[in-house]
């Protein structure tokens, strides 16, 4: 046993898979201003809502950013979460994206133990998931896979067998599938009913 | 026209029509205090920044205009956090301007640096850190707009010292552009029509009137609504005065220390018509057991309040006054089909007759009964008297025993429950409404928290009147320890004599009086009323044993209301 193997952390099994009943995807269009992410994050923490994952980046219009947040509706009704979010002055629009009707992607980076005996198997697995080897060491490989969150869960469950050294996922980004209208939640500010 | 950032700030405040600011200068805000000397704006110099915030709150509540406070960075900003949180809970329009260290030193733990916008994020409607002097007029305009529209609330502008010192080309923005901020003020017509039908058909309807009606200047419309429908109304702690207490259908305060008729009329109701109220836990008691038979029509300007605590059968987002006006029109249409609810009114009336607020009036004293003191102050003043209270037993007695005939006459800390609120808030109220008599009904515990602002009152010639109901205890905590902790009194005794309130008042330039005997109560109140050139403080020695009743114990159903000592 070399010392590196002992530092392997079996994280794959510990990660909860998104439960479609508990987790909802909100696509939140915000003004691209200092502190907006802090306002959104603080609102979640202050009101006791749980964030499952969060991804933030500018949109094509540099006045706005899009926050894709997967929320745990066990902690509060989705309607209350969106209403509270709408009260933030920097929040422009909130759309709830139905997972059945969305293109969802997430990126995974993982460093995996891969010695001469297992290297070929790891590479094969990565190829099966249409991933890439992005860094090579003598006993380890760093791999990248871009896929839907559930495919990444599968990949994670398989790759963990070889010994994970480190793993990082980005959290999902999502867009509505083409040709079907978005379920717009309160696009008009404050309209209920 | 070239101006410094500081000059632009003061000019922007003038453009917004600001007449008074409450504040205390310091290092980072120094540049702003220089052009203030040349401004028409009156500055009230407080003795502690918390006082500036509460005074601005009192000013806002008495006048209906936004209150403005200016303080420096770091400890000054943290000192005004309490008033911001208080104003956020009670929806009071407040614009607080804090100094900040120079932009180049932000984040370096500079002298008197604090992350003011970070700290106040969750207790303001919005806040701004200005990094460019050119932004000052725009941000001030936006800040007043956000504070005063929609559901009113506090906002904060953090202004670094170098931005105050920088120069900019003056302009005044013609309009506000906030793409993410568009409050709905007009109620949905279909919903309003449905609400009218539901009201007409209800057997046991009740109006649940909150502070939103006061903020929306909706008293007059509410009175017409009550007169037309003949449906009784409860006015919450924040809604007291929205409907005159002398109105035959006004039931007064519901909730933990509300009267039996107000509490029971909600419990037995089949329709709650909620006007600018938010199902606060002090009103509902145990939520699952609150008004179990009632359908709910909920009208509020904040969409997030609808369904937050109680699911509404008819949710209506809008300015409560505007929605009530629309509702009046719709109700006129269905007037013929109004259900006869005279039996319901009779039932409520019998509760009022059988279970009024009571205390031992035969008690001769000393000590004084606190309720008696409040009744005497009430009867020796007009309906135009503004009453300001702190938080605790005295606050509940004031709400129970005063008769509020008009809105904006009752100023207290409802949501946050801020002890020490009263004295500074009263100063703000009196500054805003110098034509009105302002009485503070305070507790001895509360008074000790912010009494130093009486120095401000004397210096600035703000002749408020302070009645301390001095029972030598943190009375409400004492009451809970007596009732729920087997009379194990832990850290609640304050002493009636230390401090000597009369000497303390005199040291602060006020007239100080002490009343021990009931027969001296009237004379002291009349003397206080006759003094108009300086503040007056009266130390009323009240009964330590007196408790606030009725009471719904915390976490219990409103049906388990305890009417008095014998109900324990």
mmCIF file of N, CA and C in Angstrom, chain B residues 54 57-63 92 386-390 404 408-413 421-422 425-426 428-429 438:
data_model
loop_
_atom_site.group_PDB
_atom_site.id
_atom_site.type_symbol
_atom_site.label_atom_id
_atom_site.label_comp_id
_atom_site.label_asym_id
_atom_site.label_seq_id
_atom_site.Cartn_x
_atom_site.Cartn_y
_atom_site.Cartn_z
ATOM 1 N N UNK B 54 -34.018 55.572 16.031
ATOM 2 C CA UNK B 54 -35.382 55.512 16.578
ATOM 3 C C UNK B 54 -36.102 56.845 16.404
ATOM 4 N N UNK B 57 -37.417 56.943 13.085
ATOM 5 C CA UNK B 57 -38.613 56.092 13.011
ATOM 6 C C UNK B 57 -39.841 56.807 13.554
ATOM 7 N N UNK B 58 -39.663 57.478 14.722
ATOM 8 C CA UNK B 58 -40.784 58.202 15.326
ATOM 9 C C UNK B 58 -41.262 59.322 14.417
ATOM 10 N N UNK B 59 -40.290 60.008 13.813
ATOM 11 C CA UNK B 59 -40.602 61.088 12.871
ATOM 12 C C UNK B 59 -41.429 60.531 11.708
ATOM 13 N N UNK B 60 -40.973 59.412 11.164
ATOM 14 C CA UNK B 60 -41.651 58.815 10.008
ATOM 15 C C UNK B 60 -43.076 58.401 10.367
ATOM 16 N N UNK B 61 -43.244 57.816 11.557
ATOM 17 C CA UNK B 61 -44.575 57.341 11.919
ATOM 18 C C UNK B 61 -45.530 58.491 12.218
ATOM 19 N N UNK B 62 -44.997 59.579 12.799
ATOM 20 C CA UNK B 62 -45.879 60.695 13.144
ATOM 21 C C UNK B 62 -46.250 61.526 11.926
ATOM 22 N N UNK B 63 -45.358 61.563 10.924
ATOM 23 C CA UNK B 63 -45.591 62.454 9.789
ATOM 24 C C UNK B 63 -46.012 61.720 8.516
ATOM 25 N N UNK B 92 -41.384 50.682 8.408
ATOM 26 C CA UNK B 92 -41.272 52.131 8.558
ATOM 27 C C UNK B 92 -40.278 52.667 7.525
ATOM 28 N N UNK B 386 -50.127 62.225 20.724
ATOM 29 C CA UNK B 386 -49.368 61.074 20.225
ATOM 30 C C UNK B 386 -48.833 60.300 21.435
ATOM 31 N N UNK B 387 -49.055 58.995 21.435
ATOM 32 C CA UNK B 387 -48.582 58.153 22.526
ATOM 33 C C UNK B 387 -47.459 57.264 22.005
ATOM 34 N N UNK B 388 -46.341 57.286 22.708
ATOM 35 C CA UNK B 388 -45.192 56.479 22.291
ATOM 36 C C UNK B 388 -44.858 55.542 23.446
ATOM 37 N N UNK B 389 -44.623 54.278 23.139
ATOM 38 C CA UNK B 389 -44.272 53.370 24.235
ATOM 39 C C UNK B 389 -43.046 52.550 23.884
ATOM 40 N N UNK B 390 -42.473 51.969 24.926
ATOM 41 C CA UNK B 390 -41.376 51.031 24.755
ATOM 42 C C UNK B 390 -41.964 49.641 24.587
ATOM 43 N N UNK B 404 -57.634 55.170 21.001
ATOM 44 C CA UNK B 404 -57.054 55.750 19.792
ATOM 45 C C UNK B 404 -58.170 56.116 18.824
ATOM 46 N N UNK B 408 -51.751 56.972 13.268
ATOM 47 C CA UNK B 408 -50.455 57.636 13.485
ATOM 48 C C UNK B 408 -50.343 58.334 14.837
ATOM 49 N N UNK B 409 -51.215 57.953 15.782
ATOM 50 C CA UNK B 409 -51.173 58.539 17.116
ATOM 51 C C UNK B 409 -50.510 57.577 18.088
ATOM 52 N N UNK B 410 -50.265 56.376 17.643
ATOM 53 C CA UNK B 410 -49.722 55.316 18.508
ATOM 54 C C UNK B 410 -48.430 54.824 17.887
ATOM 55 N N UNK B 411 -47.325 55.082 18.557
ATOM 56 C CA UNK B 411 -46.013 54.731 18.024
ATOM 57 C C UNK B 411 -45.341 53.787 18.999
ATOM 58 N N UNK B 412 -45.070 52.585 18.541
ATOM 59 C CA UNK B 412 -44.382 51.636 19.419
ATOM 60 C C UNK B 412 -43.600 50.640 18.589
ATOM 61 N N UNK B 413 -42.767 49.873 19.245
ATOM 62 C CA UNK B 413 -41.965 48.872 18.560
ATOM 63 C C UNK B 413 -42.708 47.542 18.623
ATOM 64 N N UNK B 421 -37.046 51.995 22.920
ATOM 65 C CA UNK B 421 -37.514 52.642 21.692
ATOM 66 C C UNK B 421 -38.161 53.995 21.969
ATOM 67 N N UNK B 422 -38.838 54.101 23.116
ATOM 68 C CA UNK B 422 -39.822 55.178 23.290
ATOM 69 C C UNK B 422 -39.230 56.588 23.328
ATOM 70 N N UNK B 425 -37.849 57.781 19.959
ATOM 71 C CA UNK B 425 -38.933 57.818 18.959
ATOM 72 C C UNK B 425 -39.869 58.992 19.232
ATOM 73 N N UNK B 426 -40.108 59.272 20.514
ATOM 74 C CA UNK B 426 -40.983 60.391 20.868
ATOM 75 C C UNK B 426 -40.359 61.720 20.447
ATOM 76 N N UNK B 428 -38.410 62.163 17.879
ATOM 77 C CA UNK B 428 -38.642 62.255 16.439
ATOM 78 C C UNK B 428 -40.077 62.643 16.119
ATOM 79 N N UNK B 429 -41.022 62.051 16.854
ATOM 80 C CA UNK B 429 -42.440 62.340 16.615
ATOM 81 C C UNK B 429 -42.746 63.805 16.895
ATOM 82 N N UNK B 438 -46.904 65.106 22.853
ATOM 83 C CA UNK B 438 -46.371 63.749 22.746
ATOM 84 C C UNK B 438 -46.098 63.209 24.153
#
